[in-house]
mmCIF file of C-alpha atoms (C1' of nucleotides) in Angstrom:
data_model
loop_
_atom_site.group_PDB
_atom_site.id
_atom_site.type_symbol
_atom_site.label_atom_id
_atom_site.label_comp_id
_atom_site.label_asym_id
_atom_site.label_seq_id
_atom_site.Cartn_x
_atom_site.Cartn_y
_atom_site.Cartn_z
ATOM 1 C CA MET A 1 -41.620 50.346 -36.943
ATOM 2 C CA GLN A 2 -43.788 51.798 -39.686
ATOM 3 C CA ARG A 3 -47.086 50.023 -40.493
ATOM 4 C CA ASN A 4 -48.801 49.410 -43.748
ATOM 5 C CA THR A 5 -52.294 50.717 -43.340
ATOM 6 C CA VAL A 6 -55.091 51.199 -45.921
ATOM 7 C CA GLN A 7 -55.026 54.980 -45.281
ATOM 8 C CA LYS A 8 -51.354 55.142 -45.967
ATOM 9 C CA ARG A 9 -51.563 53.309 -49.259
ATOM 10 C CA LEU A 10 -54.559 55.249 -50.418
ATOM 11 C CA VAL A 11 -52.947 58.631 -49.672
ATOM 12 C CA ILE A 12 -49.733 57.764 -51.395
ATOM 13 C CA ASP A 13 -51.339 56.253 -54.390
ATOM 14 C CA THR A 14 -53.796 59.192 -54.750
ATOM 15 C CA LEU A 15 -50.930 61.707 -54.640
ATOM 16 C CA ARG A 16 -49.063 59.673 -57.248
ATOM 17 C CA SER A 17 -52.015 59.913 -59.534
ATOM 18 C CA MET A 18 -52.298 63.680 -59.296
ATOM 19 C CA ALA A 19 -50.179 65.736 -61.618
ATOM 20 C CA ASN A 20 -51.230 69.072 -60.310
ATOM 21 C CA HIS A 21 -49.007 69.628 -57.218
ATOM 22 C CA PRO A 22 -51.960 69.406 -54.915
ATOM 23 C CA SER A 23 -52.169 70.871 -51.371
ATOM 24 C CA ALA A 24 -52.921 68.618 -48.433
ATOM 25 C CA GLU A 25 -56.564 69.814 -48.667
ATOM 26 C CA MET A 26 -56.807 68.752 -52.321
ATOM 27 C CA VAL A 27 -55.322 65.335 -51.585
ATOM 28 C CA TYR A 28 -57.853 65.027 -48.645
ATOM 29 C CA GLU A 29 -60.683 65.803 -51.121
ATOM 30 C CA ALA A 30 -59.534 63.145 -53.649
ATOM 31 C CA VAL A 31 -58.911 60.590 -50.942
ATOM 32 C CA HIS A 32 -62.269 61.309 -49.377
ATOM 33 C CA LYS A 33 -64.076 60.435 -52.657
ATOM 34 C CA GLU A 34 -62.537 56.899 -52.473
ATOM 35 C CA ASN A 35 -62.866 56.447 -48.720
ATOM 36 C CA PRO A 36 -65.259 58.927 -47.045
ATOM 37 C CA THR A 37 -64.361 57.848 -43.545
ATOM 38 C CA ILE A 38 -60.665 58.800 -43.725
ATOM 39 C CA SER A 39 -60.031 61.998 -41.691
ATOM 40 C CA LYS A 40 -58.338 65.170 -42.631
ATOM 41 C CA ALA A 41 -55.890 64.849 -39.797
ATOM 42 C CA THR A 42 -54.786 61.506 -41.083
ATOM 43 C CA VAL A 43 -54.109 62.815 -44.562
ATOM 44 C CA TYR A 44 -52.075 65.736 -43.221
ATOM 45 C CA ARG A 45 -50.188 63.296 -40.888
ATOM 46 C CA ILE A 46 -49.367 60.884 -43.684
ATOM 47 C CA LEU A 47 -48.304 63.565 -46.213
ATOM 48 C CA LYS A 48 -46.104 65.118 -43.766
ATOM 49 C CA GLU A 49 -44.559 61.828 -42.591
ATOM 50 C CA GLU A 50 -43.990 60.425 -46.109
ATOM 51 C CA ALA A 51 -42.446 63.695 -47.282
ATOM 52 C CA SER A 52 -39.977 63.738 -44.502
ATOM 53 C CA CYS A 53 -38.799 60.204 -45.082
ATOM 54 C CA GLY A 54 -38.583 60.965 -48.883
ATOM 55 C CA GLU A 55 -41.295 58.625 -50.020
ATOM 56 C CA LEU A 56 -42.923 61.639 -51.672
ATOM 57 C CA LEU A 57 -41.876 65.228 -52.208
ATOM 58 C CA GLY A 58 -43.096 68.267 -50.208
ATOM 59 C CA ILE A 59 -42.745 71.532 -52.188
ATOM 60 C CA ASP A 60 -42.458 75.119 -51.317
ATOM 61 C CA VAL A 61 -44.174 77.658 -53.518
ATOM 62 C CA MET A 62 -43.910 81.302 -52.695
ATOM 63 C CA ASN A 63 -46.800 82.766 -50.655
ATOM 64 C CA ASP A 64 -48.833 79.606 -50.763
ATOM 65 C CA VAL A 65 -49.773 76.565 -48.591
ATOM 66 C CA ASN A 66 -47.528 73.681 -48.703
ATOM 67 C CA ARG A 67 -48.005 71.367 -51.646
ATOM 68 C CA TYR A 68 -46.925 67.887 -52.544
ATOM 69 C CA ASP A 69 -45.491 66.359 -55.696
ATOM 70 C CA HIS A 70 -45.389 62.893 -57.098
ATOM 71 C CA ARG A 71 -42.087 63.689 -59.009
ATOM 72 C CA LEU A 72 -39.073 62.956 -56.912
ATOM 73 C CA ASP A 73 -36.396 64.090 -59.229
ATOM 74 C CA PRO A 74 -34.796 67.556 -58.937
ATOM 75 C CA HIS A 75 -36.867 70.411 -60.381
ATOM 76 C CA TRP A 76 -38.536 73.543 -59.211
ATOM 77 C CA HIS A 77 -42.028 75.109 -59.349
ATOM 78 C CA ILE A 78 -43.708 78.181 -60.706
ATOM 79 C CA ARG A 79 -47.000 79.523 -59.394
ATOM 80 C CA CYS A 80 -49.423 81.638 -61.418
ATOM 81 C CA ARG A 81 -50.007 84.859 -59.530
ATOM 82 C CA LYS A 82 -53.537 85.159 -60.894
ATOM 83 C CA CYS A 83 -55.086 81.662 -60.694
ATOM 84 C CA GLY A 84 -52.586 79.941 -58.347
ATOM 85 C CA LYS A 85 -51.839 77.029 -60.700
ATOM 86 C CA VAL A 86 -48.419 75.366 -60.280
ATOM 87 C CA GLY A 87 -46.216 74.091 -62.976
ATOM 88 C CA ASP A 88 -42.888 72.315 -63.103
ATOM 89 C CA VAL A 89 -39.655 74.217 -63.854
ATOM 90 C CA GLU A 90 -36.650 72.339 -65.037
ATOM 91 C CA MET A 91 -33.180 73.149 -63.916
ATOM 92 C CA LEU A 92 -30.909 73.978 -66.842
ATOM 93 C CA GLY A 93 -27.590 74.712 -65.286
ATOM 94 C CA GLY A 94 -26.693 72.974 -62.081
ATOM 95 C CA VAL A 95 -27.095 75.980 -59.809
ATOM 96 C CA GLY A 96 -26.590 74.802 -56.366
ATOM 97 C CA VAL A 97 -25.607 75.529 -52.799
ATOM 98 C CA ASN A 98 -22.098 76.515 -53.912
ATOM 99 C CA ASP A 99 -23.120 79.320 -56.194
ATOM 100 C CA TYR A 100 -23.934 81.702 -53.269
ATOM 101 C CA ALA A 101 -21.947 83.375 -50.502
ATOM 102 C CA TYR A 102 -23.014 82.646 -46.971
ATOM 103 C CA PRO A 103 -22.673 84.815 -43.871
ATOM 104 C CA ASP A 104 -19.956 83.907 -41.384
ATOM 105 C CA VAL A 105 -19.817 80.138 -40.940
ATOM 106 C CA TRP A 106 -23.262 79.026 -41.760
ATOM 107 C CA THR A 107 -23.628 75.539 -43.209
ATOM 108 C CA PRO A 108 -26.057 75.467 -46.117
ATOM 109 C CA GLU A 109 -27.766 72.201 -46.574
ATOM 110 C CA ARG A 110 -30.714 72.699 -48.744
ATOM 111 C CA ILE A 111 -31.577 75.192 -51.524
ATOM 112 C CA SER A 112 -35.081 75.883 -52.771
ATOM 113 C CA VAL A 113 -35.859 77.956 -55.852
ATOM 114 C CA SER A 114 -39.408 78.935 -56.625
ATOM 115 C CA PHE A 115 -41.055 81.211 -59.221
ATOM 116 C CA GLU A 116 -44.046 83.377 -59.668
ATOM 117 C CA GLY A 117 -45.487 84.410 -62.976
ATOM 118 C CA LEU A 118 -48.415 83.891 -65.333
ATOM 119 C CA CYS A 119 -49.740 80.623 -66.670
ATOM 120 C CA PRO A 120 -50.690 80.323 -70.366
ATOM 121 C CA GLU A 121 -54.420 80.931 -69.743
ATOM 122 C CA CYS A 122 -53.896 83.975 -67.427
ATOM 123 C CA SER A 123 -51.328 85.516 -69.831
ATOM 124 C CA LYS A 124 -53.931 85.640 -72.503
ATOM 125 C CA GLU A 125 -56.288 87.852 -70.652
ATOM 126 C CA LYS A 126 -54.989 91.365 -70.404
ATOM 127 C CA MET B 1 -54.033 108.820 -51.888
ATOM 128 C CA GLN B 2 -51.683 107.279 -49.232
ATOM 129 C CA ARG B 3 -51.650 109.094 -45.959
ATOM 130 C CA ASN B 4 -48.738 109.766 -43.599
ATOM 131 C CA THR B 5 -49.601 108.519 -40.147
ATOM 132 C CA VAL B 6 -47.720 108.098 -36.997
ATOM 133 C CA GLN B 7 -48.337 104.350 -37.071
ATOM 134 C CA LYS B 8 -46.915 104.046 -40.584
ATOM 135 C CA ARG B 9 -43.744 106.046 -39.804
ATOM 136 C CA LEU B 10 -43.139 103.980 -36.626
ATOM 137 C CA VAL B 11 -43.584 100.683 -38.286
ATOM 138 C CA ILE B 12 -41.241 101.535 -41.222
ATOM 139 C CA ASP B 13 -38.622 103.089 -38.997
ATOM 140 C CA THR B 14 -38.712 100.243 -36.568
ATOM 141 C CA LEU B 15 -38.266 97.730 -39.282
ATOM 142 C CA ARG B 16 -35.424 99.694 -40.747
ATOM 143 C CA SER B 17 -33.614 99.513 -37.408
ATOM 144 C CA MET B 18 -33.933 95.796 -37.080
ATOM 145 C CA ALA B 19 -31.266 93.749 -38.735
ATOM 146 C CA ASN B 20 -32.570 90.355 -37.918
ATOM 147 C CA HIS B 21 -35.238 89.767 -40.613
ATOM 148 C CA PRO B 22 -38.102 90.027 -38.271
ATOM 149 C CA SER B 23 -41.585 88.459 -38.582
ATOM 150 C CA ALA B 24 -44.643 90.678 -38.438
ATOM 151 C CA GLU B 25 -45.098 89.448 -34.857
ATOM 152 C CA MET B 26 -41.486 90.630 -33.940
ATOM 153 C CA VAL B 27 -42.020 93.964 -35.577
ATOM 154 C CA TYR B 28 -45.218 94.324 -33.562
ATOM 155 C CA GLU B 29 -43.513 93.582 -30.337
ATOM 156 C CA ALA B 30 -40.770 96.227 -31.130
ATOM 157 C CA VAL B 31 -43.328 98.801 -32.138
ATOM 158 C CA HIS B 32 -45.442 98.069 -29.180
ATOM 159 C CA LYS B 33 -42.710 99.045 -26.850
ATOM 160 C CA GLU B 34 -42.605 102.513 -28.401
ATOM 161 C CA ASN B 35 -46.322 102.898 -28.765
ATOM 162 C CA PRO B 36 -48.354 100.529 -26.704
ATOM 163 C CA THR B 37 -51.664 101.475 -28.220
ATOM 164 C CA ILE B 38 -50.878 100.468 -31.833
ATOM 165 C CA SER B 39 -52.707 97.352 -32.763
ATOM 166 C CA LYS B 40 -51.313 94.119 -34.282
ATOM 167 C CA ALA B 41 -53.670 94.367 -37.183
ATOM 168 C CA THR B 42 -52.248 97.752 -38.108
ATOM 169 C CA VAL B 43 -48.760 96.443 -37.968
ATOM 170 C CA TYR B 44 -49.762 93.506 -40.306
ATOM 171 C CA ARG B 45 -51.442 95.845 -42.657
ATOM 172 C CA ILE B 46 -48.715 98.409 -42.901
ATOM 173 C CA LEU B 47 -46.012 95.791 -43.430
ATOM 174 C CA LYS B 48 -47.979 94.012 -46.170
ATOM 175 C CA GLU B 49 -48.935 97.382 -47.809
ATOM 176 C CA GLU B 50 -45.438 98.802 -47.760
ATOM 177 C CA ALA B 51 -43.831 95.558 -48.956
ATOM 178 C CA SER B 52 -46.161 95.400 -51.947
ATOM 179 C CA CYS B 53 -45.267 98.983 -52.988
ATOM 180 C CA GLY B 54 -41.658 98.268 -52.508
ATOM 181 C CA GLU B 55 -41.018 100.561 -49.616
ATOM 182 C CA LEU B 56 -39.725 97.562 -47.818
ATOM 183 C CA LEU B 57 -38.987 93.946 -48.614
ATOM 184 C CA GLY B 58 -41.103 90.959 -47.764
ATOM 185 C CA ILE B 59 -39.059 87.784 -47.709
ATOM 186 C CA ASP B 60 -39.826 84.145 -48.084
ATOM 187 C CA VAL B 61 -38.006 81.696 -46.034
ATOM 188 C CA MET B 62 -38.748 78.012 -46.489
ATOM 189 C CA ASN B 63 -41.215 76.567 -43.970
ATOM 190 C CA ASP B 64 -41.477 79.687 -41.921
ATOM 191 C CA VAL B 65 -43.832 82.635 -41.448
ATOM 192 C CA ASN B 66 -43.373 85.700 -43.651
ATOM 193 C CA ARG B 67 -40.589 87.932 -42.674
ATOM 194 C CA TYR B 68 -39.569 91.444 -43.579
ATOM 195 C CA ASP B 69 -36.171 92.944 -44.378
ATOM 196 C CA HIS B 70 -34.707 96.484 -44.266
ATOM 197 C CA ARG B 71 -32.288 95.641 -47.162
ATOM 198 C CA LEU B 72 -33.757 96.346 -50.480
ATOM 199 C CA ASP B 73 -30.942 95.229 -52.819
ATOM 200 C CA PRO B 74 -30.944 91.718 -54.355
ATOM 201 C CA HIS B 75 -29.921 88.993 -51.991
ATOM 202 C CA TRP B 76 -31.388 85.769 -50.496
ATOM 203 C CA HIS B 77 -31.873 84.191 -47.088
ATOM 204 C CA ILE B 78 -30.800 81.182 -45.155
ATOM 205 C CA ARG B 79 -32.647 79.881 -42.185
ATOM 206 C CA CYS B 80 -31.266 77.713 -39.468
ATOM 207 C CA ARG B 81 -33.130 74.434 -39.093
ATOM 208 C CA LYS B 82 -32.466 74.289 -35.390
ATOM 209 C CA CYS B 83 -32.967 77.715 -34.011
ATOM 210 C CA GLY B 84 -34.760 79.414 -36.877
ATOM 211 C CA LYS B 85 -32.367 82.334 -37.081
ATOM 212 C CA VAL B 86 -32.195 83.944 -40.576
ATOM 213 C CA GLY B 87 -29.080 85.248 -42.306
ATOM 214 C CA ASP B 88 -28.332 87.021 -45.594
ATOM 215 C CA VAL B 89 -26.982 85.097 -48.553
ATOM 216 C CA GLU B 90 -25.136 87.074 -51.314
ATOM 217 C CA MET B 91 -25.715 86.163 -54.914
ATOM 218 C CA LEU B 92 -22.421 85.332 -56.618
ATOM 219 C CA GLY B 93 -23.340 84.555 -60.197
ATOM 220 C CA GLY B 94 -26.337 86.367 -61.589
ATOM 221 C CA VAL B 95 -28.623 83.384 -61.668
ATOM 222 C CA GLY B 96 -31.981 84.563 -62.775
ATOM 223 C CA VAL B 97 -35.135 83.786 -64.429
ATOM 224 C CA ASN B 98 -33.576 82.768 -67.657
ATOM 225 C CA ASP B 99 -31.485 80.037 -66.194
ATOM 226 C CA TYR B 100 -34.483 77.663 -66.007
ATOM 227 C CA ALA B 101 -36.745 76.025 -68.428
ATOM 228 C CA TYR B 102 -40.455 76.644 -68.003
ATOM 229 C CA PRO B 103 -43.495 74.485 -68.936
ATOM 230 C CA ASP B 104 -45.399 75.464 -72.153
ATOM 231 C CA VAL B 105 -45.829 79.171 -72.416
ATOM 232 C CA TRP B 106 -45.640 80.372 -68.792
ATOM 233 C CA THR B 107 -44.347 83.802 -68.193
ATOM 234 C CA PRO B 108 -41.922 83.841 -65.271
ATOM 235 C CA GLU B 109 -41.746 87.259 -63.463
ATOM 236 C CA ARG B 110 -40.194 86.656 -60.145
ATOM 237 C CA ILE B 111 -37.606 84.132 -58.820
ATOM 238 C CA SER B 112 -37.055 83.359 -55.137
ATOM 239 C CA VAL B 113 -34.187 81.435 -53.733
ATOM 240 C CA SER B 114 -34.017 80.313 -50.245
ATOM 241 C CA PHE B 115 -31.781 78.100 -48.104
ATOM 242 C CA GLU B 116 -31.863 75.958 -44.985
ATOM 243 C CA GLY B 117 -28.903 74.856 -42.981
ATOM 244 C CA LEU B 118 -27.193 75.411 -39.650
ATOM 245 C CA CYS B 119 -26.128 78.781 -38.176
ATOM 246 C CA PRO B 120 -22.667 79.053 -36.572
ATOM 247 C CA GLU B 121 -23.955 78.455 -33.030
ATOM 248 C CA CYS B 122 -26.045 75.427 -33.943
ATOM 249 C CA SER B 123 -23.239 73.916 -36.047
ATOM 250 C CA LYS B 124 -21.164 73.858 -32.886
ATOM 251 C CA GLU B 125 -23.502 71.508 -30.954
ATOM 252 C CA LYS B 126 -23.354 68.010 -32.166
ATOM 253 C "C1'" DC C 1 -65.371 117.484 -45.021
ATOM 254 C "C1'" DT C 2 -63.864 113.326 -47.096
ATOM 255 C "C1'" DC C 3 -62.171 109.101 -47.269
ATOM 256 C "C1'" DG C 4 -57.862 106.505 -46.010
ATOM 257 C "C1'" DT C 5 -56.598 104.537 -41.702
ATOM 258 C "C1'" DT C 6 -56.907 102.642 -37.106
ATOM 259 C "C1'" DG C 7 -58.163 99.606 -33.018
ATOM 260 C "C1'" DC C 8 -60.736 95.976 -31.627
ATOM 261 C "C1'" DA C 9 -62.691 91.657 -31.670
ATOM 262 C "C1'" DA C 10 -64.250 88.117 -34.294
ATOM 263 C "C1'" DA C 11 -63.375 85.296 -38.398
ATOM 264 C "C1'" DT C 12 -60.512 82.613 -41.468
ATOM 265 C "C1'" DT C 13 -57.206 79.450 -43.035
ATOM 266 C "C1'" DA C 14 -53.914 75.963 -42.603
ATOM 267 C "C1'" DT C 15 -52.240 72.733 -39.704
ATOM 268 C "C1'" DT C 16 -51.478 70.222 -35.333
ATOM 269 C "C1'" DT C 17 -52.571 67.730 -31.114
ATOM 270 C "C1'" DG C 18 -54.818 64.961 -27.224
ATOM 271 C "C1'" DC C 19 -56.819 61.002 -26.484
ATOM 272 C "C1'" DA C 20 -59.389 56.788 -26.573
ATOM 273 C "C1'" DA C 21 -60.509 53.210 -29.814
ATOM 274 C "C1'" DC C 22 -58.607 50.368 -33.500
ATOM 275 C "C1'" DG C 23 -55.808 47.060 -35.998
ATOM 276 C "C1'" DG C 24 -51.124 45.573 -38.114
ATOM 277 C "C1'" DT C 25 -47.471 42.471 -37.017
ATOM 278 C "C1'" DA D 1 -50.576 41.639 -26.804
ATOM 279 C "C1'" DC D 2 -48.001 45.668 -28.057
ATOM 280 C "C1'" DC D 3 -47.689 49.918 -29.729
ATOM 281 C "C1'" DG D 4 -48.051 52.590 -34.171
ATOM 282 C "C1'" DT D 5 -52.033 54.610 -36.273
ATOM 283 C "C1'" DT D 6 -56.604 56.504 -36.733
ATOM 284 C "C1'" DG D 7 -60.826 59.539 -36.224
ATOM 285 C "C1'" DC D 8 -62.726 63.172 -33.988
ATOM 286 C "C1'" DA D 9 -63.016 67.511 -32.023
ATOM 287 C "C1'" DA D 10 -60.735 70.930 -29.954
ATOM 288 C "C1'" DA D 11 -56.413 73.809 -30.012
ATOM 289 C "C1'" DT D 12 -52.945 76.567 -32.301
ATOM 290 C "C1'" DA D 13 -50.797 79.864 -35.111
ATOM 291 C "C1'" DA D 14 -50.579 83.364 -38.422
ATOM 292 C "C1'" DT D 15 -53.015 86.507 -40.589
ATOM 293 C "C1'" DT D 16 -57.168 88.936 -42.281
ATOM 294 C "C1'" DT D 17 -61.512 91.311 -42.055
ATOM 295 C "C1'" DG D 18 -65.943 94.071 -40.575
ATOM 296 C "C1'" DC D 19 -67.008 98.023 -38.711
ATOM 297 C "C1'" DA D 20 -67.500 102.312 -36.235
ATOM 298 C "C1'" DA D 21 -64.552 105.930 -34.688
ATOM 299 C "C1'" DC D 22 -60.559 108.751 -35.899
ATOM 300 C "C1'" DG D 23 -57.711 112.154 -38.256
ATOM 301 C "C1'" DA D 24 -54.621 113.669 -42.284
ATOM 302 C "C1'" DG D 25 -54.977 116.517 -46.274
#
DNA sequence: CTCGTTGCAAATTATTTGCAACGGT
DNA sequence: ACCGTTGCAAATAATTTGCAACGAG
């Protein structure tokens, strides 16, 4: 049965306080400031674990490392192709798994939508 | 200006003959059978290069290595969560970049949709 | 002849794993 | 005390890069 450790609480609370869709590395750095003895492997382990049990959200941005999100409600992400910043994208219609045609008899379970583009700052520069 | 080498032709032709959405590694193995002296770095380089100039398609499957596709027309991909096989998904509606709401003044340029589920074989096993 | 391209090996990046010590319950 | 969890360092996996030799135009 799952145990309640200081490391686990710190990683989860830290992620919840970050609004910038951090990578595991970024969470590690933030956590490390609070508690310099916590190891990188532990941070990776906790993030992966908690994402798979739904305690937090692991997100999937094109051509990038895995990132994590404090928001748990349905929404997608856009990544700036210049600076790599990630922003939230809201779903307007309810486009889902049934709006596509699958090969043969595959069973679709999960859909992921991601975007690439330019963030406000990088659009300004020409 | 871009040159026409044996390696380049072989990599492109090999990919075009593969219908299974191969990873760079898989293309390398196939190419290597034809020409054992071609190096892995060259295969990676050519695939990346040709994908970025649109000669072939680089695809993005959730939680997986990059893969390449001989089809160039718009369609998405589904990956089996058990065996890793990848299949084509056809777009039914024309869901695109305008069907979502972006933060602030981001400029979306590219949308990518991917799926995870079970392939026919793996759905059979319980 | 020039300069894009290749092969090789070494470097990088992101992440995972083995294992003994640690510490919740 | 039991066994999930941690820290550390080493291992993996996927991909990239430096560089000297090669070869297409």
